[in-house]
Every structure is written in C-alpha cells, then in structure tokens.
XYZ file of C-alpha atoms in Angstrom:
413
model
C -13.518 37.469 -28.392
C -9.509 37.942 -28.860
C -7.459 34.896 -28.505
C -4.124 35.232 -26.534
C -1.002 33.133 -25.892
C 1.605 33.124 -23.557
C 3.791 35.355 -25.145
C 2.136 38.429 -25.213
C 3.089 41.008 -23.174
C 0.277 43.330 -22.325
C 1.717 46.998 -22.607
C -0.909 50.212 -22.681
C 0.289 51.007 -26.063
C -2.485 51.668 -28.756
C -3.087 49.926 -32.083
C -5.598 50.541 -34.507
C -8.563 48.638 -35.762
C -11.475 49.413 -37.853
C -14.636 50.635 -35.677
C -17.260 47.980 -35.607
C -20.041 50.531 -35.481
C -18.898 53.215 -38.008
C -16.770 51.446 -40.945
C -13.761 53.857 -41.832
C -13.417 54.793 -38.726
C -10.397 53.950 -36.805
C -10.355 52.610 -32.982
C -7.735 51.452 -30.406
C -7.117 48.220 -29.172
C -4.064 47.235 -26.911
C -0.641 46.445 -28.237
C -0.572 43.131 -27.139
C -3.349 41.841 -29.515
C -1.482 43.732 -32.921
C 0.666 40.104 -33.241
C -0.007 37.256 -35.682
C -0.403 34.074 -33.161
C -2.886 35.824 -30.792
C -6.018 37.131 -32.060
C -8.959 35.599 -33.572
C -11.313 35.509 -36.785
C -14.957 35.677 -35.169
C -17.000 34.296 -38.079
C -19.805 36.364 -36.989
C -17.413 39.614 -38.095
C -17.815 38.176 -41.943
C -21.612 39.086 -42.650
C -22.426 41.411 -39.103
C -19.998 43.184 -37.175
C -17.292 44.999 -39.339
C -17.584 45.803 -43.472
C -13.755 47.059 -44.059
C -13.542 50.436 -45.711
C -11.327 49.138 -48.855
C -12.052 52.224 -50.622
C -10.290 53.876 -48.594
C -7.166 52.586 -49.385
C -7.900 54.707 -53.056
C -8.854 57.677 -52.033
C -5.613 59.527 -51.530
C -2.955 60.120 -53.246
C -0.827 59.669 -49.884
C -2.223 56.515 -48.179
C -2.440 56.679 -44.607
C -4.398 53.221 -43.935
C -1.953 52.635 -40.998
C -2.256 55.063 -38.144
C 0.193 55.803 -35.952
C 1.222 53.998 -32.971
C 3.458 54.285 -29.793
C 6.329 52.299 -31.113
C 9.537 53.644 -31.964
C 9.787 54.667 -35.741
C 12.033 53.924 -38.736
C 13.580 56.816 -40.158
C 12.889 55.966 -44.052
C 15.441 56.117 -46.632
C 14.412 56.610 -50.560
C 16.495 54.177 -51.855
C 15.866 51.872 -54.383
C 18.531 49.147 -53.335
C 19.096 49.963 -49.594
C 17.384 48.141 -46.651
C 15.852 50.768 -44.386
C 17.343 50.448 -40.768
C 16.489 50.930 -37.511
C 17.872 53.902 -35.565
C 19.904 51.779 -32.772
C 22.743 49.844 -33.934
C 21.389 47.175 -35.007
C 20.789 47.172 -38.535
C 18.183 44.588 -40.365
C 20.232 43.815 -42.881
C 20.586 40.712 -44.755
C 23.353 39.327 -42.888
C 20.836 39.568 -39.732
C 17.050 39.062 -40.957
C 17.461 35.010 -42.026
C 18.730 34.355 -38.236
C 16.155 34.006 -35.205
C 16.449 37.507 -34.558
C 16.191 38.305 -30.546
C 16.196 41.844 -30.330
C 12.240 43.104 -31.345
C 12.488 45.312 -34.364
C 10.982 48.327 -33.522
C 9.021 49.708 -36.220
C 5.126 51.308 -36.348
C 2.217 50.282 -39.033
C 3.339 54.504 -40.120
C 6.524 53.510 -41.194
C 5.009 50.106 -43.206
C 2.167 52.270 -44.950
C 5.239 55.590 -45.879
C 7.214 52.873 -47.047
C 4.921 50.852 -49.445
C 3.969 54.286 -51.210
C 4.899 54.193 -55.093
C 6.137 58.228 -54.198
C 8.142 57.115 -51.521
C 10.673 55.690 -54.834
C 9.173 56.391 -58.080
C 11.959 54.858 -59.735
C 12.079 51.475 -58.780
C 7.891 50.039 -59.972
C 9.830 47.770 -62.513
C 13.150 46.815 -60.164
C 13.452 43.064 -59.123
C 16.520 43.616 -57.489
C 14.919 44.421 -53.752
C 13.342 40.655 -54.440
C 16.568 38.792 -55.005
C 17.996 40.735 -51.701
C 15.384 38.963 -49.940
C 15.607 35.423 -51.187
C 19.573 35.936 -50.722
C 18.814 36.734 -47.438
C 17.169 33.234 -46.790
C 20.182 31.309 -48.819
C 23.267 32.469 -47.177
C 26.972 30.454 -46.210
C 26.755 27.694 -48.959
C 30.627 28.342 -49.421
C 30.851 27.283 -45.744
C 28.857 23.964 -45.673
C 32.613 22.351 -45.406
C 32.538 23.052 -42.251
C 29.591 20.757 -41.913
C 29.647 16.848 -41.430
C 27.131 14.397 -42.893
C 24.052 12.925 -40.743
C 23.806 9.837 -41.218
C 20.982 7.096 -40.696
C 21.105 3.865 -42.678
C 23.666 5.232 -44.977
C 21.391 7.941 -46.092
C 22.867 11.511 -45.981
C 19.806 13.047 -43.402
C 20.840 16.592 -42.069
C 24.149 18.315 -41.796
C 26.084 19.176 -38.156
C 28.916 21.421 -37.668
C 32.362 19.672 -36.919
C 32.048 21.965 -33.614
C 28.907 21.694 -32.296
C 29.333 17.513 -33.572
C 32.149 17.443 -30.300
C 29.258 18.309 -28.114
C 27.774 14.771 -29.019
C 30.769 12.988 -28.326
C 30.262 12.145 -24.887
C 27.046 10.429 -25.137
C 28.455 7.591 -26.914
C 25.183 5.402 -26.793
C 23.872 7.620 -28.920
C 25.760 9.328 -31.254
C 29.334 7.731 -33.152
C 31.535 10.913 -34.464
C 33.817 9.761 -36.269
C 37.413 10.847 -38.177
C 37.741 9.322 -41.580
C 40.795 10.565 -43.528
C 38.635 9.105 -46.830
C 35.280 11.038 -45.913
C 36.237 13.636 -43.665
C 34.271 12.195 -41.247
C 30.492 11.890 -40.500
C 27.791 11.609 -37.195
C 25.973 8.618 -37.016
C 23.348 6.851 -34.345
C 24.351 4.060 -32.180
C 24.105 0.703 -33.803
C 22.033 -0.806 -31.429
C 19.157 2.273 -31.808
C 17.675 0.703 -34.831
C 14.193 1.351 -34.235
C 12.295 4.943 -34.708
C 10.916 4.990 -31.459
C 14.460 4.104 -29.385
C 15.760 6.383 -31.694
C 13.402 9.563 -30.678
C 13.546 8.425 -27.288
C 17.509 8.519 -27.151
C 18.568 11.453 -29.164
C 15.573 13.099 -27.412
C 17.232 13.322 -23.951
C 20.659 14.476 -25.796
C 18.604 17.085 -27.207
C 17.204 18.077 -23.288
C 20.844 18.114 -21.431
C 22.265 20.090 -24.722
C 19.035 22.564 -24.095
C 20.025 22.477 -20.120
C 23.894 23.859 -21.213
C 22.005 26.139 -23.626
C 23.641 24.919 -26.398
C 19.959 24.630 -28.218
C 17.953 27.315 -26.869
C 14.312 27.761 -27.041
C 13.086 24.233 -26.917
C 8.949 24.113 -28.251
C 8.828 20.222 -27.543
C 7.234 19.383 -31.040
C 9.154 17.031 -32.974
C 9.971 16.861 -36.449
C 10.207 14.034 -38.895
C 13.492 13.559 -40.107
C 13.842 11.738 -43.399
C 15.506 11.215 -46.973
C 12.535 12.949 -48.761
C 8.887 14.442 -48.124
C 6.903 11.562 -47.337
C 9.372 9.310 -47.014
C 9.876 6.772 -43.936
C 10.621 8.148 -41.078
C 14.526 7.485 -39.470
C 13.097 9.234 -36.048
C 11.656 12.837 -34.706
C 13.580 15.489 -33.735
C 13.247 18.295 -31.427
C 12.058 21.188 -33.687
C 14.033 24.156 -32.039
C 17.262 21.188 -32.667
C 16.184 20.838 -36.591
C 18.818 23.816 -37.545
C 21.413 22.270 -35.462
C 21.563 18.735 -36.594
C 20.796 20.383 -40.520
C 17.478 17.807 -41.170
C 15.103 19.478 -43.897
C 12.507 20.877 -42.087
C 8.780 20.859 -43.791
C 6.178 24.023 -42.939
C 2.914 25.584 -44.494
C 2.597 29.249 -45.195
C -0.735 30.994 -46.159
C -0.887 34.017 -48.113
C -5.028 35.191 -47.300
C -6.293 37.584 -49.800
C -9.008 39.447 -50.144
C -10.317 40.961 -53.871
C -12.576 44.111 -54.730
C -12.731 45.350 -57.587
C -10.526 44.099 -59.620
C -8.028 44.752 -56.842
C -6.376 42.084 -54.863
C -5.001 43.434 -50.884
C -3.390 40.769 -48.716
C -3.782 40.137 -44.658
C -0.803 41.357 -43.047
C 0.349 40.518 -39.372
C 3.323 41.896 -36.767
C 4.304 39.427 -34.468
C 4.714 39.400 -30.622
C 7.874 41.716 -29.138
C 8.500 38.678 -27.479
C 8.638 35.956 -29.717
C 11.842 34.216 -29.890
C 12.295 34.638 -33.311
C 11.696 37.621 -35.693
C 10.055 39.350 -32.926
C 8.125 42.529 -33.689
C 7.993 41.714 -37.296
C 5.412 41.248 -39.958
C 4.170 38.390 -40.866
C 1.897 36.215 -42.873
C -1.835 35.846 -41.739
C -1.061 31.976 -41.104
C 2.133 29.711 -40.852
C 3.496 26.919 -38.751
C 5.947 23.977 -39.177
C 4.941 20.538 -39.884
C 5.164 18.395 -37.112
C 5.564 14.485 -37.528
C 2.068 12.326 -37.828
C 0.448 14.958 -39.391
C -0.536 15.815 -43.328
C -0.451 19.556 -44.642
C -3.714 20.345 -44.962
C -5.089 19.546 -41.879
C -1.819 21.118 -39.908
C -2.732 24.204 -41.958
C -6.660 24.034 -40.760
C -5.251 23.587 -37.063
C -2.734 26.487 -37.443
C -5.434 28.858 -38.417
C -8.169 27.659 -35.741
C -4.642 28.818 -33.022
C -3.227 31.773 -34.952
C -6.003 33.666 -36.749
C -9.570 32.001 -35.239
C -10.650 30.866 -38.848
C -13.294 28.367 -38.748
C -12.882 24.746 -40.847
C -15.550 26.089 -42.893
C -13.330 28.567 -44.408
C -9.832 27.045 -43.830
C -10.675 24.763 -46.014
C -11.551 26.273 -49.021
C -7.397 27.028 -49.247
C -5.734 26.138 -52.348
C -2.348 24.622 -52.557
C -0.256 26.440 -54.911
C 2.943 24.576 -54.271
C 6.192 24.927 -52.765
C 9.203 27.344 -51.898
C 12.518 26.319 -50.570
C 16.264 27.805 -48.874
C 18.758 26.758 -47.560
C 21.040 28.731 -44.345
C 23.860 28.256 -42.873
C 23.993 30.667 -39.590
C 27.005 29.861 -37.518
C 26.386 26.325 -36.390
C 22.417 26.429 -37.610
C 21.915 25.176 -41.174
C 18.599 25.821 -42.117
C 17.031 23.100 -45.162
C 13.718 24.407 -45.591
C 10.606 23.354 -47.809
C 7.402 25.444 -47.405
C 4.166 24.488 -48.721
C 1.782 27.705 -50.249
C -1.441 27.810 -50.055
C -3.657 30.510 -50.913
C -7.136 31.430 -49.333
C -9.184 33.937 -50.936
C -11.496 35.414 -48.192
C -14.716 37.787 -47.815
C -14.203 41.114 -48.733
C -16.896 42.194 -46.063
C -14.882 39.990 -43.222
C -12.482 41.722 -40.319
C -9.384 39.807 -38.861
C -8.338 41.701 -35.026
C -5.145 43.018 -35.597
C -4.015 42.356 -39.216
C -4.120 45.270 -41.641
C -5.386 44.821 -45.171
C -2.768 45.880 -47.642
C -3.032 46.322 -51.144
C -0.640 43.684 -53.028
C 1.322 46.533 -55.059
C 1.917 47.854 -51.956
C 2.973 44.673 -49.480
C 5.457 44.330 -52.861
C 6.739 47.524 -52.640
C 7.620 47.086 -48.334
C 8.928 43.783 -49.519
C 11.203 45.573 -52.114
C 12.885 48.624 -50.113
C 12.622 47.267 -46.333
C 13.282 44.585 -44.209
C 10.084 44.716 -41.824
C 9.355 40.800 -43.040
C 9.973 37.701 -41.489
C 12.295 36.621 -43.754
C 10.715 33.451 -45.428
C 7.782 35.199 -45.601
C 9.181 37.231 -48.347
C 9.978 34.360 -50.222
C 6.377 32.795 -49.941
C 5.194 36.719 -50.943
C 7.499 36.673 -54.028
C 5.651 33.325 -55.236
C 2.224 34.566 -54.699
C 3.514 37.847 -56.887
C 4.633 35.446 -59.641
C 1.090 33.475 -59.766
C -0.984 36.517 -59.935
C 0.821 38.249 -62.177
C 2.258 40.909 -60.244
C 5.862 39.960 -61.689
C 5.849 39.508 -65.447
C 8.342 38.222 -68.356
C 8.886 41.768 -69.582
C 10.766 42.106 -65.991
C 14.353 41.946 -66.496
C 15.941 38.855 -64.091
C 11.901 37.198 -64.340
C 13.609 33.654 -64.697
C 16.822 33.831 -62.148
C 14.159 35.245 -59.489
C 11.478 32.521 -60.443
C 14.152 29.738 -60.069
C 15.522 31.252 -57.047
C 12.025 30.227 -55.328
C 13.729 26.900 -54.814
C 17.316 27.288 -54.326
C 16.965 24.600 -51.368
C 16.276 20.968 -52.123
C 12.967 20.994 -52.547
C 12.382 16.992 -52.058
C-alpha cells in the first residue's frame, strides 16, 4: 500500500518499477508515487513480493536499469568538469543548486542511468574535481557574511541576520532591539524582558507569522527548531524552521544513505522528489532525511522520518549506524544557511523492494554526482562521506585530504 502526502500531484505520467510477479521485468506506476516523501517500504516486499534483479545491473555493457519516462530530458554533455543543464534557461549550476530551488528540474531516470555510465566520460574514473564543485556549491558567499549582523542571546553569538532583512524587525520593538554601534557594527538582540525560552518562542513566533503574512519568509512548515550555542546545548528558544536561514541559527538534520550489497558489490537507494516540493523539486534524493526538530534526539527523529518518508518498520530503522557528521555553511541573498547533518548508514536486504526508488550501483550514483547536478545539493555532500568510508575515494586520489576536510567546512559544533 503506497503512502502519499499532500504534495503530490497526481499526473498520468508513467514510472517504472520492478514487476512483483516476474523479477526483471519492468512495470508502470504513476508519476506521482516516483518522489522520496511519499511511498512506502511494505515489510512483507523483503522475503515475498519482489526479489530485485541486481544482476541486471551487470549484464550490459550499456546499462539501461532506468527506463524511460514522460518527463522532459537533459541533453547530456561529455564533460569531465561541466554541470549538465537543462534545455530552458535555467541552468543548475552551482550558483543555483544550494538555494531552495522553485522551478522543478526536469530531468528522466534515462538521463540519470546515460549519465552515471563510465563510457559516457572515460577520462574522468580518477577526477575529484566534480566532488569539490559540489561541496562548493553548499559553501558559497563567506566573503559576504559582512553584510550580516550578530544574533545575539545572553551575549552568545546564536545565528547571523542580514543588516536588511534586520530593518524588518525594527518595528516590533518588544521583541527584537537592532541596534547601531560604531564599536561593533551593530548586532540584533531579544527584548530584555523575554528572558524565558517559552516567552521567547512565543514572541519571536508571531514576528515570524506577520513576516510570513508580507512574504518576507515564505513557506512556513510550523516545526520549530532549537536554537543554541552548540549541539546539545541549552536551549535560548525555538524557531520557525522555514525562518532558520533567515535569522542564520545552525540548523541540525539526519541524512541516511540505505545500501544494499551483493556480491561484493555495494548499490545505494536513490529517490526524485515531488515536482512540487518547495525546495529542490524534481530532484534526487536520499532514501531518508529530515531536520531535527527541538525535544527530540537523532535516532529516534531518524526512525520517525523513515516510518513518513520510506514506510521502514522500527525493526529495521534501527539497525542504522551512525557514521558521523557533515557540515556547510551558505549565504544566499539574505538566507545564511549553518548546517550540521548527522550520517547514518543502513545496510538493507538485498531481496527487499522500496516503491519508487531505483537501486544504483555506488560507482555509478558517484559518477551522476561527479558530471551532473540532478542532486539535492547536501545530499552530495552526505554521498561524498559515504564514498570516503567505503573506500570508494582513496589516498592515491590527488586532492584526497582538501576534499575529506571540506566535509566540514561549516562549524560543525
């Protein structure tokens, strides 16, 4: 039984899935259900319904795992450094794919599979430099983090707002203090007489709903955020998560890479999200992720994400393994991004099905990650790590350090 949320749009275009009667064979399921965030893993699919035809990803020199749909296709560039774009004028290039991105990228699961061929570039197997495109891509504007003023709550530095969007807080002056100082430069600060957490949340909360009303901070998911010194630290107050970027708080989430092995071969879960998802829409994605939410502790947020994203049962959620942390840091026009995601990895049944993920082979999710920019963007990053821990990136690369360290180039505290 398919899960669905509210922001699938039902269109009558096809998407493949593996038969549940004859294994190899392909079948067609709606559109609608080919998004991470709205299908389900039926447990009963992991010893009855579906054995995946991983062999079949060997069988050909051309793989063509990925059959072709209704969307519109990339035309593919063989480049070794060049992002492949989309055909309209809007290119996914760096400079776009680290920003909630509101037009849907338009790409098919043909263009993913031509692209993560080793003959689509021959020349490029031992290349790290599509890898530090994409972790660039998630660090951009530290030169212009000047234009930024300090958050501050109890004389501790907390987030980071932008001297223009900080005069939108100036007239609710029982909340927020902006102030000029020719020593400092200036800084935003909370009322003295909100001194508690609660008349805190409660106070910056309904800035946070008129701002949304003048959308000034759009896309409002009313889940709040802890906002503190450090990860684990006491909590100042909760913000607003869709008003994290804007008031520059570090922002906690958990990312799971799910993997499946055969034969001494390792092939991840892929997913594409929803054409209407308010950010990255219509691009691929990890088989589970979500942002931390105040009140509760990584592990279990990461068992309740993947009951709501992917249908996987406790039993097998949580076998994950934490593998540690990634980290960036944004700035986007007034948006500044402080990021710390949490990795886990969860090894899963070869003989198991997931609706509407595709099962990749790691050399070749590497190899989409490399030459295109079909990824959410800190999905690469949490991609790049799981490359580095099962030795999928060596020392014998050259830049193996600089692109190890790079995994953290936010504060990752």
């Amino acid at each position: 039984m398919l899960k669905t949320k509210s922001d699938v749009v039902r269109q009558p275009l096809p998407f493949s899935t593996f038969s549940p009667s004859q294994p190899g064979r392909v079948y067609l399921l709606p559109a609608c259900f080919a998004v991470r965030g709205e299908m389900a893993w039926n447990a009963y699919h992991l010893s009855h319904k579906i054995r995946l035809s991983i062999s079949s990803f060997r069988t050909a020199n051309s793989l063509h795992a990925f059959p072709n749909s209704s969307t519109t296709a990339f035309p593919l560039r063989c480049s070794a450094f060049y992002p492949i774009k989309s055909s309209n004028s809007r290119s996914l290039s760096a400079s776009t794919t680290a920003a909630a991105v509101t037009t849907p990228t338009t790409f098919s699961w043909e263009d993913v599979d031509r692209a993560s061929q080793p003959e689509f570039n021959p020349h490029d197997s031992a290349d790290l430099r599509g890898f530090f495109d994409k972790i660039k891509a998630c660090n951009r504007g530290s030169e212009l983090q000047s234009q930024f003023l300090p958050f501050v709550i109890e004389d501790q530095i907390v987030g980071y707002i932008h001297r223009s969007f900080a005069e939108n807080l100036r007239s609710f002056q029982n909340v927020f203090v902006v102030s000029k100082d020719n020593c400092d430069g200036g800084q935003v600060t909370l009322h003295r007489m909100l001194k508690s957490a609660e008349d805190r949340t409660r106070a910056v909360g309904e800035v946070i709903k008129c701002l949304a009303e003048k959308e000034l901070i759009p896309g409002i998911r009313n889940e709040l955020y802890p906002v503190t010194l450090l990860f684990g630290a006491p909590v100042f107050f909760s913000l607003e998560r869709a008003a994290a970027p804007y008031f520059g708080i570090k922002a906690y989430g958990v990312h799971m890479n799910g993997y499946v092995e055969k034969d001494g071969q390792k092939f991840l879960w892929i997913g594409k999200r929803s054409p209407v998802k308010p950010t990255f829409p219509g691009m691929l994605d990890h088989l589970v992720a979500g942002g931390l939410s105040h009140g509760i502790a990584c592990g279990e947020n990461l068992m309740k994400e993947c009951e709501e994203e992917a249908g996987i049962p406790r039993s097998l959620s949580s076998r994950a393994i934490p593998v540690g942390a990634v980290s960036y840091s944004d700035i986007d026009g007034h948006r500044f991004k402080r990021d710390v995601l949490f990795c886990y990895d969860l090894k899963l049944p070869e003989d198991g099905e997931v609706e509407s993920f595709k099962l990749i082979p790691v050399r070749h999710v590497a190899n989409v990650i490399k030459r295109t920019h079909f990824f959410k963007s800190n999905c690469n990053i949490v991609i790049i790590d799981f490359l580095f821990r099962h030795g999928y990136i060596t020392p014998e690369y050259f830049g193996y350090l600089d692109l190890l360290q790079s995994l953290k180039s936010g504060d990752c505290s």
